[in-house]
Coordinates of C-alpha atoms in Angstrom, one line a residue:
M1 CA -28.1 -31.6 1.8
G2 CA -25.2 -31.7 -0.5
S3 CA -27.4 -30.7 -3.5
R4 CA -28.6 -27.7 -1.6
L5 CA -25.1 -26.7 -0.6
G6 CA -24.0 -26.9 -4.2
K7 CA -26.8 -24.7 -5.3
V8 CA -26.1 -22.1 -2.6
A9 CA -22.4 -22.0 -3.5
V10 CA -23.2 -21.5 -7.2
I11 CA -25.6 -18.7 -6.4
V12 CA -23.1 -17.0 -4.2
V13 CA -20.2 -17.3 -6.5
T14 CA -22.3 -16.0 -9.4
V15 CA -23.5 -13.0 -7.5
A16 CA -20.0 -12.3 -6.1
I17 CA -18.3 -12.4 -9.6
T18 CA -21.1 -10.3 -11.1
A19 CA -20.7 -7.6 -8.4
R20 CA -17.0 -7.5 -8.9
L21 CA -17.5 -7.1 -12.7
L22 CA -19.9 -4.1 -12.3
P23 CA -17.2 -1.5 -13.0
L24 CA -16.9 -2.8 -16.5
L25 CA -20.4 -1.3 -17.1
W26 CA -18.9 2.2 -17.0
T27 CA -15.2 1.7 -17.9
P28 CA -13.2 -1.0 -19.6
H29 CA -10.2 -0.3 -17.3
P30 CA -9.3 -1.8 -13.9
F31 CA -11.2 -0.5 -10.8
N32 CA -8.3 1.1 -8.8
P33 CA -5.5 3.0 -10.4
D34 CA -3.0 0.5 -8.8
G35 CA -4.4 -2.1 -11.2
F36 CA -2.5 -0.4 -14.0
V37 CA 0.7 -1.3 -12.3
F38 CA -0.1 -5.0 -12.4
A39 CA -1.4 -4.8 -16.0
S40 CA 1.8 -3.0 -17.1
Q41 CA 4.0 -5.5 -15.3
A42 CA 2.1 -8.4 -16.9
R43 CA 2.3 -6.7 -20.3
D44 CA 6.1 -6.3 -20.0
A45 CA 6.5 -9.9 -18.8
I46 CA 4.6 -11.2 -21.9
A47 CA 6.7 -9.0 -24.2
A48 CA 10.0 -10.0 -22.7
G49 CA 9.1 -13.7 -22.1
T50 CA 10.1 -13.4 -18.4
L51 CA 8.9 -11.6 -15.3
P52 CA 10.6 -8.2 -15.0
L53 CA 11.8 -8.7 -11.4
E54 CA 13.7 -5.4 -11.3
S55 CA 10.4 -3.4 -11.9
I56 CA 8.3 -5.3 -9.4
N57 CA 8.2 -4.8 -5.7
P58 CA 9.6 -7.9 -4.0
Q59 CA 6.4 -8.4 -2.1
G60 CA 4.2 -8.4 -5.2
Y61 CA 5.4 -11.1 -7.6
I62 CA 2.4 -13.4 -7.5
Y63 CA -0.4 -11.4 -9.0
P64 CA 1.5 -10.0 -12.1
T65 CA 2.6 -13.6 -12.7
L66 CA -1.0 -14.8 -12.5
L67 CA -2.1 -12.0 -14.9
A68 CA 0.7 -12.7 -17.3
L69 CA 0.0 -16.4 -17.4
T70 CA -3.7 -15.8 -17.9
G71 CA -2.9 -13.4 -20.7
V72 CA -0.7 -15.9 -22.5
I73 CA -3.3 -18.7 -22.2
T74 CA -6.2 -16.6 -23.3
D75 CA -4.3 -14.3 -25.7
V76 CA -6.1 -11.3 -24.1
A77 CA -4.3 -8.1 -23.1
P78 CA -3.6 -8.0 -19.3
L79 CA -5.3 -4.6 -19.1
A80 CA -8.5 -6.2 -20.1
L81 CA -8.0 -9.3 -17.9
A82 CA -7.2 -7.4 -14.7
Q83 CA -10.8 -6.9 -13.5
P84 CA -12.1 -10.4 -14.4
T85 CA -9.3 -12.2 -12.7
I86 CA -9.8 -10.2 -9.5
A87 CA -13.6 -10.9 -9.7
V88 CA -12.9 -14.6 -9.7
V89 CA -10.4 -14.5 -6.8
G90 CA -12.6 -12.1 -4.8
A91 CA -15.6 -14.4 -5.2
I92 CA -14.0 -17.3 -3.3
P93 CA -14.1 -16.0 0.3
P94 CA -18.0 -15.7 0.1
V95 CA -18.1 -19.4 -0.8
L96 CA -15.9 -20.2 2.2
A97 CA -18.4 -18.3 4.3
V98 CA -21.2 -20.5 3.0
L99 CA -19.2 -23.7 3.8
L100 CA -18.3 -22.5 7.3
V101 CA -21.9 -21.6 8.2
W102 CA -23.1 -24.9 6.7
R103 CA -20.6 -27.0 8.7
L104 CA -21.1 -25.1 12.0
A105 CA -24.9 -25.1 11.8
S106 CA -25.5 -28.6 10.4
H107 CA -26.1 -30.2 13.9
H108 CA -28.2 -27.3 15.2
S109 CA -31.2 -26.7 13.0
R110 CA -33.4 -27.8 10.1
E111 CA -31.9 -28.0 6.6
S112 CA -34.1 -25.2 5.2
A113 CA -33.0 -22.7 8.0
I114 CA -29.3 -23.7 7.4
T115 CA -29.7 -23.2 3.7
L116 CA -31.1 -19.7 4.0
A117 CA -28.6 -18.7 6.7
A118 CA -25.6 -19.9 4.6
L119 CA -27.0 -18.2 1.6
A120 CA -27.4 -14.9 3.5
A121 CA -23.9 -15.1 4.9
G122 CA -22.4 -15.7 1.4
L123 CA -24.4 -13.0 -0.3
T124 CA -23.7 -10.5 2.4
L125 CA -19.9 -11.0 2.0
A126 CA -20.4 -10.9 -1.7
L127 CA -22.3 -7.6 -1.7
E128 CA -21.6 -5.5 1.5
G129 CA -19.9 -2.2 0.6
L130 CA -16.9 -2.2 2.9
Y131 CA -15.7 -5.6 1.9
L132 CA -16.7 -5.2 -1.7
R133 CA -14.7 -2.0 -1.9
R134 CA -11.5 -3.9 -1.2
T135 CA -12.3 -7.0 -3.3
V136 CA -13.5 -5.2 -6.4
T137 CA -10.3 -3.2 -6.6
V138 CA -7.6 -4.7 -8.8
S139 CA -5.0 -5.2 -6.0
Y140 CA -2.8 -8.0 -4.7
E141 CA -4.6 -7.6 -1.4
V142 CA -7.5 -9.6 -2.9
L143 CA -5.2 -12.6 -3.2
G144 CA -4.1 -11.9 0.4
L145 CA -7.6 -12.0 1.7
L146 CA -8.1 -15.4 0.2
F147 CA -4.7 -16.8 1.2
V148 CA -5.2 -15.8 4.9
A149 CA -8.5 -17.6 5.1
L150 CA -7.0 -20.7 3.5
V151 CA -4.0 -20.6 5.8
A152 CA -6.4 -20.6 8.8
I153 CA -8.2 -23.6 7.5
G154 CA -5.1 -25.5 6.4
A155 CA -3.1 -24.8 9.5
Y156 CA -5.8 -25.9 11.9
R157 CA -6.4 -29.1 10.0
F158 CA -2.6 -29.8 10.0
C159 CA -2.3 -29.2 13.8
R160 CA -5.2 -31.5 14.5
T161 CA -4.6 -34.3 12.0
R162 CA -0.9 -34.1 11.3
R163 CA -1.6 -35.2 7.8
P164 CA 1.3 -34.2 5.5
A165 CA -1.1 -33.1 2.7
W166 CA -2.4 -30.3 5.0
G167 CA 1.1 -29.3 6.0
V168 CA 2.3 -29.2 2.4
A169 CA -0.7 -27.2 1.2
T170 CA -0.5 -24.7 4.1
G171 CA 3.3 -24.5 3.7
M172 CA 2.9 -23.6 0.0
L173 CA 0.6 -20.7 0.9
L174 CA 2.9 -19.5 3.6
V175 CA 5.9 -19.5 1.2
A176 CA 3.8 -17.5 -1.4
L177 CA 2.4 -14.9 1.0
P178 CA 5.4 -12.7 1.5
I179 CA 5.8 -12.3 -2.3
T180 CA 2.0 -11.7 -2.7
H181 CA 1.2 -8.8 -0.4
H182 CA 3.0 -7.5 2.6
L183 CA 0.1 -6.4 4.9
S184 CA -1.7 -9.6 4.1
T185 CA 1.4 -11.5 5.2
F186 CA 1.4 -10.0 8.6
M187 CA -2.3 -10.7 8.9
A188 CA -1.6 -14.3 8.0
A189 CA 1.2 -14.5 10.6
L190 CA -1.3 -13.2 13.3
T191 CA -4.0 -15.6 12.1
L192 CA -1.6 -18.5 12.1
T193 CA -0.5 -17.6 15.6
G194 CA -4.1 -17.6 16.8
V195 CA -4.8 -20.9 15.2
V196 CA -1.7 -22.5 16.7
V197 CA -2.4 -21.1 20.2
L198 CA -5.9 -22.5 20.1
A199 CA -4.8 -25.9 18.8
V200 CA -2.0 -26.2 21.3
A201 CA -4.3 -25.2 24.1
R202 CA -6.7 -27.9 23.1
D203 CA -4.1 -30.7 22.7
W204 CA -0.6 -29.5 23.1
Q205 CA 1.0 -33.0 22.7
R206 CA -0.5 -33.4 19.2
A207 CA -0.5 -29.8 18.0
L208 CA 2.8 -28.3 19.4
A209 CA 5.2 -29.8 16.9
P210 CA 3.2 -29.2 13.6
G211 CA 1.8 -25.9 14.7
L212 CA 4.7 -24.2 16.4
V213 CA 7.8 -26.0 15.1
V214 CA 6.7 -26.7 11.5
L215 CA 4.5 -23.7 10.8
A216 CA 4.5 -20.7 13.1
L217 CA 8.1 -20.2 14.1
P218 CA 9.6 -20.8 10.6
F219 CA 7.0 -18.5 9.0
W220 CA 7.6 -15.6 11.4
G221 CA 11.4 -16.0 10.8
Y222 CA 10.9 -16.1 7.0
V223 CA 8.6 -13.0 7.0
L224 CA 10.8 -10.9 9.3
G225 CA 14.0 -11.9 7.5
Y226 CA 12.6 -11.5 3.9
Y227 CA 11.1 -8.1 4.7
A228 CA 14.2 -6.9 6.6
L229 CA 16.1 -7.5 3.3
T230 CA 13.5 -6.2 0.8
R231 CA 12.0 -3.3 2.9
P232 CA 8.5 -3.2 1.5
P233 CA 6.3 -0.1 1.9
F234 CA 5.3 0.8 5.4
S235 CA 7.9 -1.6 6.9
D236 CA 9.7 1.2 8.7
D237 CA 6.4 2.3 10.3
L238 CA 5.9 -1.3 11.6
A239 CA 9.5 -1.8 12.6
S240 CA 9.6 1.5 14.5
K241 CA 7.2 0.1 17.2
P242 CA 8.3 -3.6 17.7
G243 CA 7.4 -3.6 21.4
L244 CA 3.9 -2.4 20.8
F245 CA 3.4 -4.9 18.0
A246 CA 4.7 -7.7 20.1
A247 CA 2.4 -6.6 22.9
W248 CA -0.6 -6.8 20.6
V249 CA 0.4 -10.3 19.5
I250 CA 0.4 -11.4 23.2
V251 CA -2.9 -9.7 23.8
M252 CA -4.3 -11.5 20.8
A253 CA -3.1 -14.9 22.0
I254 CA -4.5 -14.4 25.5
G255 CA -7.7 -12.9 24.1
A256 CA -8.2 -15.8 21.8
L257 CA -7.9 -18.3 24.7
W258 CA -10.3 -16.3 26.9
L259 CA -12.9 -15.8 24.1
A260 CA -12.7 -19.5 23.3
R261 CA -13.9 -20.4 26.8
A262 CA -16.0 -17.3 27.7
R263 CA -19.7 -17.6 28.4
A264 CA -22.1 -16.2 25.8
R265 CA -22.8 -12.9 27.6
P266 CA -19.3 -11.7 28.3
L267 CA -18.2 -12.9 24.9
R268 CA -20.9 -10.8 23.2
L269 CA -20.2 -7.8 25.4
A270 CA -16.4 -7.9 24.7
I271 CA -16.8 -7.9 20.9
A272 CA -19.7 -5.5 21.1
G273 CA -17.4 -3.0 22.8
V274 CA -14.9 -3.4 20.1
A275 CA -17.6 -2.9 17.4
V276 CA -19.0 0.2 19.1
G277 CA -15.4 1.6 19.3
G278 CA -14.9 1.0 15.6
F279 CA -18.1 2.7 14.5
G280 CA -17.5 5.4 17.1
I281 CA -14.0 6.2 15.7
L282 CA -15.6 6.4 12.2
G283 CA -18.3 8.8 13.4
A284 CA -15.9 10.9 15.5
N285 CA -13.6 11.4 12.6
A286 CA -16.5 13.1 10.8
L287 CA -16.6 15.7 13.6
W288 CA -13.0 16.2 14.8
E289 CA -10.7 14.8 12.0
L290 CA -8.9 12.4 14.3
F291 CA -6.2 11.5 11.8
P292 CA -4.3 14.6 10.6
A293 CA -3.4 14.9 6.9
T294 CA -6.1 12.4 6.0
A295 CA -9.7 13.0 4.9
A296 CA -12.4 13.4 7.4
T297 CA -15.3 10.9 7.3
P298 CA -17.8 12.3 4.8
P299 CA -21.5 12.2 5.8
R300 CA -22.3 10.1 2.8
L301 CA -19.9 7.4 4.0
L302 CA -21.7 7.2 7.3
V303 CA -24.9 6.7 5.4
Y304 CA -23.4 3.8 3.5
V305 CA -21.9 2.2 6.6
A306 CA -25.0 2.6 8.8
P307 CA -26.8 -0.5 7.5
L308 CA -23.8 -2.6 8.4
T309 CA -24.7 -2.1 12.1
V310 CA -27.3 -4.8 11.5
L311 CA -24.6 -7.2 10.3
A312 CA -22.5 -6.3 13.4
A313 CA -25.4 -6.9 15.7
L314 CA -26.3 -10.3 14.2
A315 CA -22.6 -11.3 14.2
I316 CA -22.3 -10.4 17.9
W317 CA -25.3 -12.5 18.8
G318 CA -23.9 -15.5 16.8
L319 CA -20.4 -15.4 18.3
P320 CA -21.0 -18.3 20.8
L321 CA -22.0 -20.5 17.9
G322 CA -19.3 -19.4 15.5
T323 CA -16.3 -19.2 17.8
G324 CA -14.8 -21.7 20.2
P325 CA -11.8 -23.7 21.2
E326 CA -11.8 -26.4 18.5
G327 CA -12.8 -27.3 15.0
D328 CA -14.2 -24.8 12.6
R329 CA -15.1 -22.5 15.5
A330 CA -11.4 -22.2 16.3
I331 CA -10.8 -21.2 12.7
V332 CA -13.4 -18.5 12.8
L333 CA -12.1 -17.3 16.1
A334 CA -8.6 -16.9 14.7
L335 CA -10.0 -15.1 11.7
L336 CA -11.7 -12.7 14.1
V337 CA -9.0 -11.9 16.6
A338 CA -6.1 -11.5 14.2
P339 CA -7.6 -8.4 12.4
L340 CA -8.8 -7.0 15.6
A341 CA -5.3 -7.2 17.0
W342 CA -3.9 -5.6 13.9
V343 CA -6.4 -2.7 14.0
G344 CA -5.7 -2.4 17.8
F345 CA -2.0 -2.0 17.0
A346 CA -2.8 0.6 14.3
V347 CA -5.1 2.7 16.5
T348 CA -2.6 2.7 19.4
A349 CA 0.5 3.3 17.3
G350 CA -0.4 6.8 16.3
V351 CA -2.7 9.1 14.2
D352 CA -0.5 9.6 11.1
P353 CA -1.8 8.5 7.7
V354 CA 0.1 5.2 7.6
Y355 CA -1.5 3.9 10.8
A356 CA -4.9 5.1 9.6
L357 CA -4.3 3.0 6.5
F358 CA -3.3 0.0 8.6
A359 CA -6.6 0.3 10.4
R360 CA -8.7 0.7 7.2
R361 CA -7.0 -2.2 5.5
G362 CA -7.0 -4.4 8.6
Q363 CA -10.7 -4.2 9.2
T364 CA -11.4 -5.9 5.8
F365 CA -10.0 -9.2 7.1
V366 CA -12.6 -9.4 9.9
H367 CA -15.6 -9.5 7.5
L368 CA -15.4 -13.3 6.8
A369 CA -15.7 -14.2 10.4
T370 CA -18.3 -11.6 10.9
V371 CA -20.7 -12.9 8.2
V372 CA -20.2 -16.5 9.4
C373 CA -21.3 -15.5 12.9
A374 CA -24.2 -13.5 11.5
G375 CA -25.4 -16.5 9.5
L376 CA -25.2 -18.7 12.6
A377 CA -27.2 -16.0 14.6
I378 CA -30.0 -16.5 12.1
V379 CA -30.0 -20.2 12.9
A380 CA -29.9 -19.6 16.6
L381 CA -32.6 -17.0 16.7
A382 CA -34.9 -19.2 14.5
R383 CA -34.6 -21.9 17.1
R384 CA -35.4 -19.6 20.0
V385 CA -38.7 -18.2 18.7
D386 CA -42.1 -19.9 19.0
P387 CA -42.7 -22.5 16.2
S388 CA -45.6 -20.4 14.8
H389 CA -43.2 -17.5 14.2
R390 CA -40.1 -19.5 13.2
R391 CA -40.7 -19.2 9.5
V392 CA -40.9 -15.4 9.8
V393 CA -37.4 -15.3 11.5
T394 CA -35.9 -18.0 9.2
V395 CA -36.9 -16.1 6.1
G396 CA -37.1 -12.5 7.3
L397 CA -33.6 -12.2 8.9
P398 CA -31.7 -13.5 5.8
I399 CA -33.7 -11.0 3.7
L400 CA -33.0 -8.2 6.2
L401 CA -29.3 -9.0 6.2
C402 CA -29.1 -9.1 2.4
V403 CA -31.0 -5.8 2.1
C404 CA -28.6 -4.1 4.5
A405 CA -25.7 -5.4 2.5
L406 CA -27.3 -4.0 -0.7
A407 CA -27.9 -0.7 1.0
S408 CA -24.2 -0.4 1.7
L409 CA -23.1 -1.6 -1.8
P410 CA -22.8 1.9 -3.3
L411 CA -19.9 2.5 -1.0
A412 CA -17.8 0.0 -3.0
F413 CA -18.0 2.2 -6.1
A414 CA -18.2 5.6 -4.5
G415 CA -16.0 8.4 -5.7
L416 CA -14.6 11.5 -4.1
E417 CA -18.1 12.4 -2.8
A418 CA -17.7 9.7 -0.2
L419 CA -14.0 8.7 -0.1
A420 CA -10.7 10.3 -0.6
Y421 CA -9.7 7.9 -3.3
Q422 CA -11.3 7.5 -6.8
G423 CA -11.4 3.9 -7.9
T424 CA -12.9 4.4 -11.4
T425 CA -10.7 5.4 -14.3
T426 CA -12.7 6.5 -17.3
S427 CA -11.5 6.0 -20.9
E428 CA -11.2 9.7 -21.2
E429 CA -8.9 9.9 -18.2
F430 CA -6.8 7.0 -19.3
E431 CA -6.4 8.3 -22.9
T432 CA -5.6 11.8 -21.7
A433 CA -2.9 10.5 -19.3
G434 CA -1.4 8.6 -22.2
F435 CA -1.5 11.6 -24.5
A436 CA 0.1 13.9 -21.8
T437 CA 2.9 11.3 -21.2
A438 CA 3.6 10.9 -24.9
T439 CA 3.7 14.6 -25.7
L440 CA 4.9 16.2 -22.5
G441 CA 7.0 13.5 -20.9
D442 CA 7.3 14.2 -17.2
D443 CA 6.7 18.0 -17.5
W444 CA 3.0 18.2 -16.7
T445 CA 0.7 17.9 -13.6
S446 CA -2.8 16.9 -12.6
D447 CA -4.5 15.6 -9.5
D448 CA -3.4 12.5 -7.6
H449 CA -5.7 10.2 -9.7
I450 CA -4.6 11.0 -13.2
T451 CA -0.9 11.3 -12.3
R452 CA -1.1 8.0 -10.5
V453 CA -2.7 6.3 -13.6
A454 CA 0.0 7.7 -15.8
S455 CA 2.8 6.7 -13.4
N456 CA 1.4 3.2 -12.9
Y457 CA 0.9 2.3 -16.6
H458 CA 3.2 4.6 -18.6
G459 CA 6.0 5.1 -16.0
T460 CA 5.9 8.8 -16.0
S461 CA 7.1 10.8 -13.0
A462 CA 4.7 13.7 -13.4
S463 CA 3.9 15.1 -10.0
P464 CA 0.5 16.4 -8.7
Q465 CA 2.2 19.0 -6.5
P466 CA 2.0 21.9 -9.1
A467 CA -1.7 21.2 -9.5
Y468 CA -2.2 21.2 -5.7
G469 CA -0.4 24.6 -5.5
W470 CA -2.7 26.0 -8.2
L471 CA -5.8 24.7 -6.5
H472 CA -4.8 25.9 -3.1
G473 CA -4.2 29.3 -4.6
G474 CA -7.7 29.4 -6.0
G475 CA -6.6 29.4 -9.6
G476 CA -4.7 32.1 -11.4
D477 CA -1.9 31.7 -14.0
L478 CA -0.7 28.2 -14.6
Q479 CA 3.0 27.5 -14.2
C480 CA 2.9 23.9 -15.6
P481 CA 0.9 22.1 -18.3
T482 CA -2.1 20.8 -16.4
V483 CA -4.6 18.0 -17.0
M484 CA -7.7 19.6 -15.6
Q485 CA -11.1 17.9 -15.0
A486 CA -14.5 19.5 -14.8
S487 CA -15.3 17.7 -11.6
W488 CA -12.6 19.8 -9.8
Q489 CA -15.4 22.4 -9.6
T490 CA -17.7 20.1 -7.7
V491 CA -16.4 17.1 -5.8
G492 CA -12.8 18.3 -6.2
A493 CA -9.5 17.0 -7.3
Q494 CA -8.1 13.9 -5.6
Q495 CA -5.4 14.7 -3.0
Y496 CA -5.2 11.3 -1.3
P497 CA -5.0 10.7 1.6
A498 CA -6.2 14.2 2.4
D499 CA -9.6 15.7 1.4
P500 CA -10.2 16.5 -2.3
L501 CA -9.4 20.1 -3.4
S502 CA -12.1 22.0 -5.2
I503 CA -11.9 25.2 -7.2
D504 CA -14.4 28.0 -8.0
Q505 CA -16.2 27.6 -11.3
L506 CA -15.1 31.1 -12.5
A507 CA -11.5 30.5 -11.7
Y508 CA -11.5 27.1 -13.5
S509 CA -13.3 28.4 -16.7
G510 CA -11.1 31.5 -16.7
T511 CA -7.9 29.4 -16.8
V512 CA -9.2 27.2 -19.6
T513 CA -10.1 30.2 -21.7
T514 CA -7.0 32.4 -21.1
E515 CA -4.4 29.7 -21.3
H516 CA -3.7 27.3 -24.3
A517 CA -6.2 24.4 -24.2
V518 CA -4.4 21.9 -26.4
Y519 CA -6.5 18.8 -25.7
A520 CA -10.1 18.2 -24.6
T521 CA -12.5 15.3 -24.2
T522 CA -16.3 15.1 -24.0
G523 CA -18.3 12.9 -21.7
A524 CA -19.8 13.2 -18.3
D525 CA -16.6 14.6 -16.8
P526 CA -14.6 16.4 -19.5
V527 CA -10.8 16.4 -19.3
T528 CA -8.7 19.3 -20.7
I529 CA -5.0 19.7 -21.1
V530 CA -4.1 23.4 -20.6
V531 CA -0.6 24.7 -21.3
P532 CA 0.5 28.0 -19.8
T533 CA 1.1 30.9 -22.1
G534 CA 4.0 32.1 -20.0
E535 CA 7.2 30.5 -18.8
R536 CA 6.8 26.9 -17.5
A537 CA 8.0 25.7 -14.1
C538 CA 6.9 22.1 -13.2

């Protein structure tokens, strides 16, 4: 069985890394403009011989350090290393999914069925579009997703065994998390709370001291104290509703205890209601724009997400096997309830863009538990059918799950036609942003994508607001040198978090021909720098 497990793990990690390297087929630059921040910080650290702490957010030290060290060891520029390092980090959670399915199913079915179920779970997490979108992006959240899963595993083992090795390993992760990614840190705190609640409920005499006294209370104090001093992004939005947040922590703890002991039917119905609510909000946002000042759900996004209803259905069926009061089932349950509580807080806190962001980011953390339960559902359903049809279920359901994951995969790399945020930065866009910064300084404008790239890598403060004003006005005379892009006439210019802004083809071409076009590229989506003929006002 160990040989099969090893082969499955190798397949999954290979596919996961490959999927996260796919952006390099169409651009050599990091997928996600925020990746340029980390590349520039690592570049500056290598040049100075020390990490430039003054230019790094206090909640983001770990990834630039990793990138700088990798650059020094390999003698490769951080800008070129950003995507490969994230690909490796992002490929580890799918392997954890394989291991959890394997351990939880090992006493319930034949080895061949377990192998296929574990492989399907790992490949699904490696390929499905919603999760891949967040783990192909060059972001410190990818480290956070891994650390949260490892904290759940390590904390439960420490609570149950009291072995110092587990305590030290978990403690190191907890110390690192607040300087890794702030939202992941709160997710880790919720997950840790869920783990400790379940462990203490199972054996309070053994788990209370290591879980509550050694891990949970010190970590919450560390997180709240550190972030009170450093004020990371969105901290004010979280701190403005402490009562609501505390209420959701309590709901999560009580919910975890109930779910751990619930019978199969009410357990499935409870989580099915949550899943229907999540898909329902996504669909309703396409019709009524539930979150003002943010983009409505585009129809294409619904098409990409629809196949994941199969994953949700299988996961709901597998919940009784995957979650429970002890062992690996308690770990999976904690990984399930923590992000649900976070999303619940976000949905009930308000409808402004920050809470919509909380909900979008929070749902990513539930995918690991989801694919584990879906894999276990395959094992359970294979046991239930007649032996003459068992092979059809054992082979067919893993194939179906993987096909649905593949059908959603385009979402991960979608641009403004499906999402409000463009992840890809072409060489033409990057070079144009560099040229504009070098020649115009801060006195130029473009959409949110190109100005973000320039700000993140070159440190310019060029604003997209003049470009927004020109686009809202339907064109006309430019007031500020503008980096324009041909796709503004079709999918539009990025105006994150709101919907893209498009402009009429005649207005676009008229501006290019009547003003001074001083720089232009070729390619699939040409970029042009146009300087106004009249007086400038940026």
